[in-house]
mmCIF file of C-alpha atoms in Angstrom:
data_model
loop_
_atom_site.group_PDB
_atom_site.id
_atom_site.type_symbol
_atom_site.label_atom_id
_atom_site.label_comp_id
_atom_site.label_asym_id
_atom_site.label_seq_id
_atom_site.Cartn_x
_atom_site.Cartn_y
_atom_site.Cartn_z
ATOM 1 C CA MET A 1 -22.078 6.486 23.514
ATOM 2 C CA SER A 2 -19.246 7.334 21.119
ATOM 3 C CA PRO A 3 -17.588 4.212 19.688
ATOM 4 C CA LYS A 4 -13.956 3.413 20.479
ATOM 5 C CA LEU A 5 -12.414 2.774 17.086
ATOM 6 C CA TYR A 6 -9.513 0.460 16.249
ATOM 7 C CA ILE A 7 -7.664 2.039 13.333
ATOM 8 C CA GLN A 8 -5.787 -0.510 11.227
ATOM 9 C CA ASP A 9 -3.322 0.975 8.748
ATOM 10 C CA VAL A 10 -2.835 -0.966 5.482
ATOM 11 C CA THR A 11 -0.384 1.341 3.685
ATOM 12 C CA LEU A 12 2.331 -1.320 3.758
ATOM 13 C CA ARG A 13 0.199 -4.237 2.594
ATOM 14 C CA ASP A 14 -2.638 -3.136 0.315
ATOM 15 C CA GLY A 15 -0.476 -0.177 -0.593
ATOM 16 C CA MET A 16 2.117 -2.556 -2.012
ATOM 17 C CA HIS A 17 -0.148 -3.001 -5.044
ATOM 18 C CA ALA A 18 0.135 0.712 -5.793
ATOM 19 C CA VAL A 19 3.937 0.506 -6.116
ATOM 20 C CA ARG A 20 4.004 -2.951 -7.732
ATOM 21 C CA HIS A 21 5.250 -4.449 -4.428
ATOM 22 C CA ARG A 22 8.473 -2.475 -4.704
ATOM 23 C CA ILE A 23 9.620 -0.630 -1.602
ATOM 24 C CA THR A 24 12.813 -0.631 0.423
ATOM 25 C CA PRO A 25 12.911 -1.835 4.026
ATOM 26 C CA GLU A 26 14.247 1.619 4.901
ATOM 27 C CA ASN A 27 11.043 3.248 3.638
ATOM 28 C CA VAL A 28 8.967 0.609 5.417
ATOM 29 C CA GLY A 29 10.748 1.562 8.618
ATOM 30 C CA ARG A 30 10.175 5.293 8.129
ATOM 31 C CA ILE A 31 6.476 4.817 7.426
ATOM 32 C CA CYS A 32 6.031 2.467 10.390
ATOM 33 C CA ALA A 33 7.762 4.900 12.726
ATOM 34 C CA ALA A 34 5.477 7.710 11.557
ATOM 35 C CA LEU A 35 2.331 5.582 11.911
ATOM 36 C CA ASP A 36 3.377 4.357 15.333
ATOM 37 C CA ALA A 37 3.980 7.908 16.503
ATOM 38 C CA ALA A 38 0.678 9.065 14.999
ATOM 39 C CA GLY A 39 -1.263 6.619 17.162
ATOM 40 C CA VAL A 40 -2.716 4.003 14.811
ATOM 41 C CA ASP A 41 -3.688 0.793 16.595
ATOM 42 C CA ALA A 42 -2.202 -1.685 14.117
ATOM 43 C CA ILE A 43 0.097 -1.686 11.085
ATOM 44 C CA GLU A 44 -0.264 -4.372 8.411
ATOM 45 C CA VAL A 45 2.888 -5.386 6.500
ATOM 46 C CA ALA A 46 3.264 -7.909 3.656
ATOM 47 C CA HIS A 47 3.275 -8.317 -0.101
ATOM 48 C CA GLY A 48 0.019 -6.941 -1.464
ATOM 49 C CA ASP A 49 -1.322 -10.477 -1.868
ATOM 50 C CA GLY A 50 -0.274 -11.426 1.635
ATOM 51 C CA LEU A 51 2.484 -13.668 2.960
ATOM 52 C CA ALA A 52 4.276 -15.524 0.127
ATOM 53 C CA GLY A 53 2.345 -13.467 -2.428
ATOM 54 C CA GLY A 54 5.439 -12.570 -4.454
ATOM 55 C CA SER A 55 5.240 -14.574 -7.692
ATOM 56 C CA VAL A 56 5.141 -14.267 -11.463
ATOM 57 C CA ASN A 57 1.337 -14.356 -11.339
ATOM 58 C CA TYR A 58 0.812 -11.735 -8.632
ATOM 59 C CA GLY A 59 4.019 -9.779 -9.130
ATOM 60 C CA PRO A 60 7.387 -10.346 -7.437
ATOM 61 C CA GLY A 61 8.330 -8.115 -4.544
ATOM 62 C CA SER A 62 11.484 -6.058 -4.441
ATOM 63 C CA HIS A 63 12.206 -7.649 -1.049
ATOM 64 C CA THR A 64 10.876 -10.554 0.961
ATOM 65 C CA ASP A 65 7.988 -10.330 3.409
ATOM 66 C CA TRP A 66 10.504 -11.118 6.143
ATOM 67 C CA GLU A 67 12.742 -8.148 5.279
ATOM 68 C CA TRP A 68 9.723 -5.829 5.335
ATOM 69 C CA ILE A 69 8.342 -7.282 8.573
ATOM 70 C CA GLU A 70 11.721 -7.078 10.300
ATOM 71 C CA ALA A 71 12.034 -3.424 9.283
ATOM 72 C CA ALA A 72 8.541 -2.756 10.586
ATOM 73 C CA ALA A 73 9.237 -4.519 13.879
ATOM 74 C CA ASP A 74 12.393 -2.461 14.371
ATOM 75 C CA HIS A 75 10.418 0.792 14.056
ATOM 76 C CA THR A 76 7.192 -0.096 15.877
ATOM 77 C CA SER A 77 6.996 0.190 19.639
ATOM 78 C CA ARG A 78 3.291 0.645 20.361
ATOM 79 C CA ALA A 79 1.107 -0.376 17.403
ATOM 80 C CA VAL A 80 0.283 -4.055 16.876
ATOM 81 C CA LEU A 81 2.285 -5.543 14.003
ATOM 82 C CA THR A 82 -0.130 -7.272 11.637
ATOM 83 C CA THR A 83 -0.030 -9.223 8.406
ATOM 84 C CA LEU A 84 -2.388 -10.910 5.953
ATOM 85 C CA LEU A 85 -2.515 -14.466 4.655
ATOM 86 C CA LEU A 86 -4.550 -15.981 1.827
ATOM 87 C CA PRO A 87 -4.868 -19.756 2.251
ATOM 88 C CA GLY A 88 -3.473 -21.379 -0.864
ATOM 89 C CA ILE A 89 -0.843 -18.662 -1.233
ATOM 90 C CA GLY A 90 0.513 -18.401 2.303
ATOM 91 C CA THR A 91 0.864 -21.497 4.459
ATOM 92 C CA ILE A 92 0.947 -22.397 8.149
ATOM 93 C CA ALA A 93 4.760 -22.292 7.909
ATOM 94 C CA GLU A 94 4.683 -18.627 6.803
ATOM 95 C CA LEU A 95 2.157 -17.837 9.513
ATOM 96 C CA LYS A 96 4.427 -19.265 12.208
ATOM 97 C CA HIS A 97 7.500 -17.506 10.812
ATOM 98 C CA ALA A 98 5.682 -14.167 10.821
ATOM 99 C CA TYR A 99 4.804 -14.770 14.462
ATOM 100 C CA SER A 100 8.458 -15.454 15.252
ATOM 101 C CA LEU A 101 9.320 -12.026 13.820
ATOM 102 C CA GLY A 102 6.888 -10.203 16.097
ATOM 103 C CA VAL A 103 3.582 -10.286 14.189
ATOM 104 C CA ARG A 104 0.776 -10.596 16.727
ATOM 105 C CA SER A 105 -2.328 -10.015 14.614
ATOM 106 C CA ILE A 106 -3.331 -11.629 11.345
ATOM 107 C CA ARG A 107 -6.130 -11.361 8.828
ATOM 108 C CA ILE A 108 -7.022 -14.621 7.098
ATOM 109 C CA ALA A 109 -8.461 -13.675 3.710
ATOM 110 C CA THR A 110 -10.673 -15.722 1.416
ATOM 111 C CA HIS A 111 -13.058 -15.061 -1.422
ATOM 112 C CA CYS A 112 -16.411 -14.061 0.067
ATOM 113 C CA THR A 113 -17.971 -17.485 -0.558
ATOM 114 C CA GLU A 114 -14.997 -19.627 0.497
ATOM 115 C CA ALA A 115 -14.640 -19.078 4.233
ATOM 116 C CA ASP A 116 -14.268 -22.816 4.803
ATOM 117 C CA VAL A 117 -10.688 -22.784 3.464
ATOM 118 C CA ALA A 118 -9.679 -20.558 6.386
ATOM 119 C CA ALA A 119 -10.466 -22.986 9.221
ATOM 120 C CA GLN A 120 -6.980 -24.421 9.710
ATOM 121 C CA HIS A 121 -5.207 -21.076 9.460
ATOM 122 C CA ILE A 122 -7.546 -19.322 11.888
ATOM 123 C CA ALA A 123 -7.250 -22.211 14.355
ATOM 124 C CA THR A 124 -3.446 -22.181 14.168
ATOM 125 C CA ALA A 125 -3.284 -18.427 14.691
ATOM 126 C CA ARG A 126 -5.514 -18.763 17.734
ATOM 127 C CA GLU A 127 -3.270 -21.513 19.111
ATOM 128 C CA LEU A 128 -0.327 -19.119 18.784
ATOM 129 C CA GLY A 129 -2.267 -16.544 20.800
ATOM 130 C CA MET A 130 -2.695 -14.127 17.909
ATOM 131 C CA ASP A 131 -5.480 -11.643 17.321
ATOM 132 C CA VAL A 132 -7.354 -13.044 14.288
ATOM 133 C CA SER A 133 -9.679 -11.425 11.765
ATOM 134 C CA GLY A 134 -11.620 -13.122 8.986
ATOM 135 C CA PHE A 135 -11.364 -11.158 5.739
ATOM 136 C CA LEU A 136 -14.168 -11.857 3.231
ATOM 137 C CA MET A 137 -12.865 -10.365 -0.009
ATOM 138 C CA LEU A 138 -14.990 -9.002 -2.868
ATOM 139 C CA SER A 139 -17.893 -8.789 -0.439
ATOM 140 C CA HIS A 140 -20.117 -7.186 -3.081
ATOM 141 C CA MET A 141 -20.273 -10.532 -4.918
ATOM 142 C CA ALA A 142 -22.366 -12.254 -2.229
ATOM 143 C CA PRO A 143 -25.853 -11.174 -1.072
ATOM 144 C CA ALA A 144 -25.973 -9.935 2.505
ATOM 145 C CA LYS A 145 -27.436 -13.078 4.071
ATOM 146 C CA GLU A 146 -25.031 -15.355 2.205
ATOM 147 C CA LEU A 147 -22.075 -13.188 3.232
ATOM 148 C CA ALA A 148 -23.266 -13.263 6.849
ATOM 149 C CA ALA A 149 -23.356 -17.066 6.738
ATOM 150 C CA GLN A 150 -19.719 -17.025 5.628
ATOM 151 C CA ALA A 151 -18.888 -14.593 8.437
ATOM 152 C CA LYS A 152 -20.524 -17.019 10.868
ATOM 153 C CA LEU A 153 -18.213 -19.762 9.629
ATOM 154 C CA MET A 154 -15.153 -17.609 10.263
ATOM 155 C CA GLU A 155 -16.461 -16.826 13.734
ATOM 156 C CA SER A 156 -16.951 -20.547 14.399
ATOM 157 C CA TYR A 157 -13.319 -21.223 13.447
ATOM 158 C CA GLY A 158 -12.167 -18.707 16.066
ATOM 159 C CA ALA A 159 -11.986 -15.286 14.374
ATOM 160 C CA HIS A 160 -12.186 -12.434 16.879
ATOM 161 C CA CYS A 161 -13.374 -10.069 14.129
ATOM 162 C CA VAL A 162 -14.978 -10.494 10.703
ATOM 163 C CA TYR A 163 -14.704 -7.948 7.921
ATOM 164 C CA VAL A 164 -16.785 -6.743 5.033
ATOM 165 C CA THR A 165 -13.948 -6.392 2.540
ATOM 166 C CA ASP A 166 -14.914 -4.264 -0.464
ATOM 167 C CA SER A 167 -11.951 -5.321 -2.603
ATOM 168 C CA GLY A 168 -13.534 -3.980 -5.790
ATOM 169 C CA GLY A 169 -14.695 -0.680 -4.335
ATOM 170 C CA ARG A 170 -18.137 -1.649 -5.632
ATOM 171 C CA LEU A 171 -20.327 -1.303 -2.536
ATOM 172 C CA THR A 172 -22.515 1.722 -1.971
ATOM 173 C CA MET A 173 -23.569 2.914 1.472
ATOM 174 C CA ASP A 174 -26.799 0.882 1.339
ATOM 175 C CA GLY A 175 -24.817 -2.237 0.453
ATOM 176 C CA VAL A 176 -22.492 -1.719 3.403
ATOM 177 C CA ARG A 177 -25.371 -1.071 5.772
ATOM 178 C CA GLU A 178 -27.276 -4.145 4.597
ATOM 179 C CA ARG A 179 -24.284 -6.454 5.049
ATOM 180 C CA PHE A 180 -23.444 -5.333 8.558
ATOM 181 C CA ARG A 181 -27.058 -5.625 9.646
ATOM 182 C CA ALA A 182 -27.022 -9.194 8.320
ATOM 183 C CA TYR A 183 -23.787 -9.819 10.253
ATOM 184 C CA ARG A 184 -25.318 -8.579 13.475
ATOM 185 C CA ASP A 185 -28.334 -10.851 12.955
ATOM 186 C CA VAL A 186 -26.169 -13.999 13.092
ATOM 187 C CA LEU A 187 -22.879 -13.225 14.857
ATOM 188 C CA ASP A 188 -22.234 -13.355 18.574
ATOM 189 C CA PRO A 189 -22.319 -9.835 20.075
ATOM 190 C CA SER A 190 -18.738 -10.324 21.283
ATOM 191 C CA THR A 191 -17.435 -10.787 17.721
ATOM 192 C CA GLN A 192 -16.008 -7.545 16.418
ATOM 193 C CA LEU A 193 -16.873 -6.137 13.004
ATOM 194 C CA GLY A 194 -14.442 -4.567 10.521
ATOM 195 C CA ILE A 195 -14.665 -2.549 7.300
ATOM 196 C CA HIS A 196 -12.091 -2.527 4.511
ATOM 197 C CA ALA A 197 -13.189 -0.015 1.888
ATOM 198 C CA HIS A 198 -11.761 0.974 -1.495
ATOM 199 C CA GLN A 199 -12.067 4.343 -3.151
ATOM 200 C CA ASN A 200 -12.979 3.326 -6.728
ATOM 201 C CA LEU A 201 -16.432 4.960 -6.527
ATOM 202 C CA SER A 202 -15.167 7.745 -4.207
ATOM 203 C CA LEU A 203 -17.153 6.173 -1.347
ATOM 204 C CA ALA A 204 -14.426 4.768 0.905
ATOM 205 C CA VAL A 205 -14.795 7.342 3.687
ATOM 206 C CA ALA A 206 -18.593 7.408 3.416
ATOM 207 C CA ASN A 207 -18.785 3.612 3.488
ATOM 208 C CA SER A 208 -16.486 3.475 6.511
ATOM 209 C CA VAL A 209 -18.606 6.063 8.314
ATOM 210 C CA VAL A 210 -21.789 4.095 7.598
ATOM 211 C CA ALA A 211 -20.039 0.959 8.866
ATOM 212 C CA VAL A 212 -19.202 2.631 12.176
ATOM 213 C CA GLU A 213 -22.801 3.802 12.466
ATOM 214 C CA GLU A 214 -23.795 0.116 12.091
ATOM 215 C CA GLY A 215 -21.565 -1.036 14.936
ATOM 216 C CA VAL A 216 -18.160 -1.517 13.301
ATOM 217 C CA THR A 217 -15.175 -0.749 15.511
ATOM 218 C CA ARG A 218 -12.264 -1.843 13.288
ATOM 219 C CA VAL A 219 -11.607 0.453 10.341
ATOM 220 C CA ASP A 220 -8.954 -0.159 7.695
ATOM 221 C CA ALA A 221 -7.372 2.919 6.161
ATOM 222 C CA SER A 222 -4.083 4.007 4.622
ATOM 223 C CA LEU A 223 -1.906 7.070 4.304
ATOM 224 C CA ALA A 224 -2.952 9.092 1.247
ATOM 225 C CA GLY A 225 -5.351 6.228 0.474
ATOM 226 C CA HIS A 226 -2.310 4.247 -0.709
ATOM 227 C CA GLY A 227 -3.664 0.944 -2.025
ATOM 228 C CA ALA A 228 -4.866 -1.068 -5.001
ATOM 229 C CA GLY A 229 -7.043 0.602 -7.611
ATOM 230 C CA ALA A 230 -8.092 4.081 -6.513
ATOM 231 C CA GLY A 231 -6.747 3.158 -3.111
ATOM 232 C CA ASN A 232 -8.127 2.369 0.309
ATOM 233 C CA CYS A 233 -10.070 4.570 2.674
ATOM 234 C CA PRO A 234 -7.667 7.505 3.123
ATOM 235 C CA ILE A 235 -6.839 7.651 6.803
ATOM 236 C CA GLU A 236 -6.499 11.432 7.045
ATOM 237 C CA PRO A 237 -10.049 12.417 5.984
ATOM 238 C CA PHE A 238 -11.541 9.471 7.853
ATOM 239 C CA VAL A 239 -9.841 10.536 11.085
ATOM 240 C CA ALA A 240 -10.959 14.133 10.450
ATOM 241 C CA VAL A 241 -14.567 12.947 10.103
ATOM 242 C CA ALA A 242 -14.210 10.773 13.207
ATOM 243 C CA ASP A 243 -13.067 13.863 15.122
ATOM 244 C CA LEU A 244 -16.050 15.852 13.887
ATOM 245 C CA GLN A 245 -18.374 12.996 14.856
ATOM 246 C CA GLY A 246 -16.876 12.823 18.333
ATOM 247 C CA TRP A 247 -15.709 9.219 17.902
ATOM 248 C CA GLU A 248 -12.933 8.052 20.175
ATOM 249 C CA HIS A 249 -9.627 7.021 18.570
ATOM 250 C CA GLY A 250 -5.955 7.474 19.279
ATOM 251 C CA CYS A 251 -4.754 9.100 16.062
ATOM 252 C CA ASP A 252 -3.103 12.477 15.530
ATOM 253 C CA LEU A 253 -4.570 13.989 12.350
ATOM 254 C CA PHE A 254 -1.718 16.368 11.524
ATOM 255 C CA MET A 255 0.945 13.683 12.006
ATOM 256 C CA LEU A 256 -0.967 11.422 9.611
ATOM 257 C CA GLN A 257 -1.216 14.259 7.081
ATOM 258 C CA ASP A 258 2.534 14.823 7.274
ATOM 259 C CA ALA A 259 3.290 11.121 6.806
ATOM 260 C CA ALA A 260 0.933 10.896 3.834
ATOM 261 C CA ASP A 261 2.381 13.901 2.018
ATOM 262 C CA ASP A 262 6.039 13.590 3.009
ATOM 263 C CA LEU A 263 6.586 9.816 3.018
ATOM 264 C CA VAL A 264 3.962 8.045 0.919
ATOM 265 C CA ARG A 265 2.940 10.216 -2.027
ATOM 266 C CA PRO A 266 6.579 10.580 -3.213
ATOM 267 C CA LEU A 267 6.764 6.775 -3.589
ATOM 268 C CA GLN A 268 3.845 6.502 -6.016
ATOM 269 C CA ASP A 269 4.804 5.850 -9.640
ATOM 270 C CA ARG A 270 1.124 6.098 -10.602
ATOM 271 C CA PRO A 271 -1.191 8.509 -8.789
ATOM 272 C CA VAL A 272 -3.555 6.691 -6.441
ATOM 273 C CA GLN A 273 -6.765 8.444 -7.401
ATOM 274 C CA VAL A 274 -10.187 8.058 -8.969
ATOM 275 C CA ASP A 275 -9.657 8.263 -12.719
ATOM 276 C CA ARG A 276 -11.180 6.587 -15.783
ATOM 277 C CA GLU A 277 -9.412 3.279 -15.106
ATOM 278 C CA THR A 278 -9.920 3.042 -11.353
ATOM 279 C CA LEU A 279 -13.513 4.256 -11.559
ATOM 280 C CA THR A 280 -14.135 1.450 -14.040
ATOM 281 C CA LEU A 281 -12.871 -1.024 -11.424
ATOM 282 C CA GLY A 282 -15.623 0.008 -9.030
ATOM 283 C CA TYR A 283 -18.242 0.366 -11.753
ATOM 284 C CA SER A 284 -17.613 -3.171 -13.019
ATOM 285 C CA GLY A 285 -16.909 -4.709 -9.590
ATOM 286 C CA VAL A 286 -13.379 -5.854 -10.430
ATOM 287 C CA TYR A 287 -10.766 -6.775 -7.820
ATOM 288 C CA SER A 288 -8.762 -3.594 -7.274
ATOM 289 C CA SER A 289 -5.370 -5.298 -7.526
ATOM 290 C CA PHE A 290 -6.165 -6.199 -11.165
ATOM 291 C CA LEU A 291 -5.492 -2.591 -12.207
ATOM 292 C CA ARG A 292 -1.745 -2.732 -12.807
ATOM 293 C CA HIS A 293 -2.021 -6.122 -14.534
ATOM 294 C CA ALA A 294 -4.771 -4.820 -16.838
ATOM 295 C CA GLU A 295 -2.844 -1.650 -17.651
ATOM 296 C CA ARG A 296 0.204 -3.693 -18.631
ATOM 297 C CA ALA A 297 -1.879 -5.962 -20.904
ATOM 298 C CA ALA A 298 -3.626 -2.950 -22.443
ATOM 299 C CA ARG A 299 -0.299 -1.388 -23.387
ATOM 300 C CA GLU A 300 1.057 -4.640 -24.808
ATOM 301 C CA TYR A 301 -1.960 -5.409 -26.981
ATOM 302 C CA GLY A 302 -3.166 -1.896 -27.796
ATOM 303 C CA ILE A 303 -6.515 -2.267 -26.007
ATOM 304 C CA ASP A 304 -8.405 0.288 -23.906
ATOM 305 C CA VAL A 305 -7.860 -0.854 -20.320
ATOM 306 C CA ARG A 306 -11.511 -0.099 -19.591
ATOM 307 C CA GLY A 307 -12.578 -2.707 -22.115
ATOM 308 C CA ILE A 308 -10.430 -5.290 -20.347
ATOM 309 C CA LEU A 309 -11.796 -4.349 -16.931
ATOM 310 C CA MET A 310 -15.413 -4.441 -18.073
ATOM 311 C CA GLU A 311 -14.885 -7.935 -19.489
ATOM 312 C CA VAL A 312 -13.163 -9.047 -16.284
ATOM 313 C CA GLY A 313 -16.239 -7.869 -14.404
ATOM 314 C CA ARG A 314 -18.605 -9.583 -16.830
ATOM 315 C CA ARG A 315 -16.755 -12.869 -16.335
ATOM 316 C CA GLY A 316 -16.751 -12.466 -12.556
ATOM 317 C CA LEU A 317 -13.024 -13.082 -12.127
ATOM 318 C CA VAL A 318 -11.663 -13.171 -8.586
ATOM 319 C CA GLY A 319 -8.254 -12.860 -6.937
ATOM 320 C CA GLY A 320 -5.913 -15.529 -8.247
ATOM 321 C CA GLN A 321 -7.159 -15.248 -11.819
ATOM 322 C CA GLU A 322 -4.856 -12.420 -12.881
ATOM 323 C CA ASP A 323 -3.437 -14.604 -15.644
ATOM 324 C CA MET A 324 -6.840 -14.479 -17.380
ATOM 325 C CA ILE A 325 -6.328 -10.774 -18.083
ATOM 326 C CA VAL A 326 -3.940 -11.587 -20.936
ATOM 327 C CA ASP A 327 -6.486 -14.012 -22.408
ATOM 328 C CA ILE A 328 -9.122 -11.290 -22.315
ATOM 329 C CA ALA A 329 -6.772 -8.789 -23.977
ATOM 330 C CA LEU A 330 -6.005 -11.308 -26.727
ATOM 331 C CA ASP A 331 -9.716 -11.965 -27.267
ATOM 332 C CA LEU A 332 -10.461 -8.253 -27.504
ATOM 333 C CA ALA A 333 -7.543 -7.668 -29.867
ATOM 334 C CA ALA A 334 -8.680 -10.551 -32.065
ATOM 335 C CA GLY A 335 -12.231 -9.209 -32.092
ATOM 336 C CA ARG A 336 -11.030 -5.782 -33.110
ATOM 337 C CA ALA A 337 -8.903 -7.261 -35.905
ATOM 338 C CA GLY A 338 -11.835 -9.345 -37.121
ATOM 339 C CA ALA A 339 -14.124 -6.319 -37.188
ATOM 340 C CA ALA A 340 -11.579 -4.435 -39.287
ATOM 341 C CA VAL A 341 -11.476 -7.131 -41.978
#
């Protein structure tokens, strides 16, 4: 039987990284209206680092989460309005306020080995009657069985769905397949599975296809691949492949193409593409949202951004450690100066 897919658009959350969290509510509204009309099942809206993510460390937003969410709610009539929360950044108070603005689905995101910090937030979202997904970020950093054990924890807290979240764009098709098979070995059959792929190794569509073949029904994607690093799984080619595979979904391919080219690409101040910097993210397994921070440090200290990213990967930094990028740049600059003496 052909799977019935749930297409979750992340243009207005993960895509915030690509524009340094700077977008007007008017553009949020236009993009939401286009996505809603094009038939996506859910639209995620927030700062790139989730509710309350705007800060000196992560990057301030041009507007508040609430302004963006209100604009989205005003232009969404069919799709489920969704947001993301990282415990330790967002709080229960932000979760409840998002609900009051019309958000009915939430992804609770943790590092892939720290699912236990999500218990309270998942439980509260369930009490509110929300659809809840567990989001295990940087999933390449945990072996399949260990990741599955973390997924089981999120399921036990009440998550309806658990994701393999390839935040670094580091997983290959075999890695995706192995992780979802491990999930299915331990999770209840009623728990849904989700894939959140990044394009850093040019595998986002392929990895999402493999995920569906392994039983995944929720697929994250974005217009023009708009997202951190080389971007997310681009929704237009994924939907085209889904059509060719005969998979059931509610999306209109041409309407998504128009929204990608007419509304999203003109907003990008840096092309969202696989290039020497974003490829290095996937190659070294670095959190995709580190890209803009690393590029800024590279310019300031005269260092090749690839050297910074490779060292970030060697040190195994995770989300929340963006401030360490400057330390790495200083160390590399000092090493270069010492070698020149």
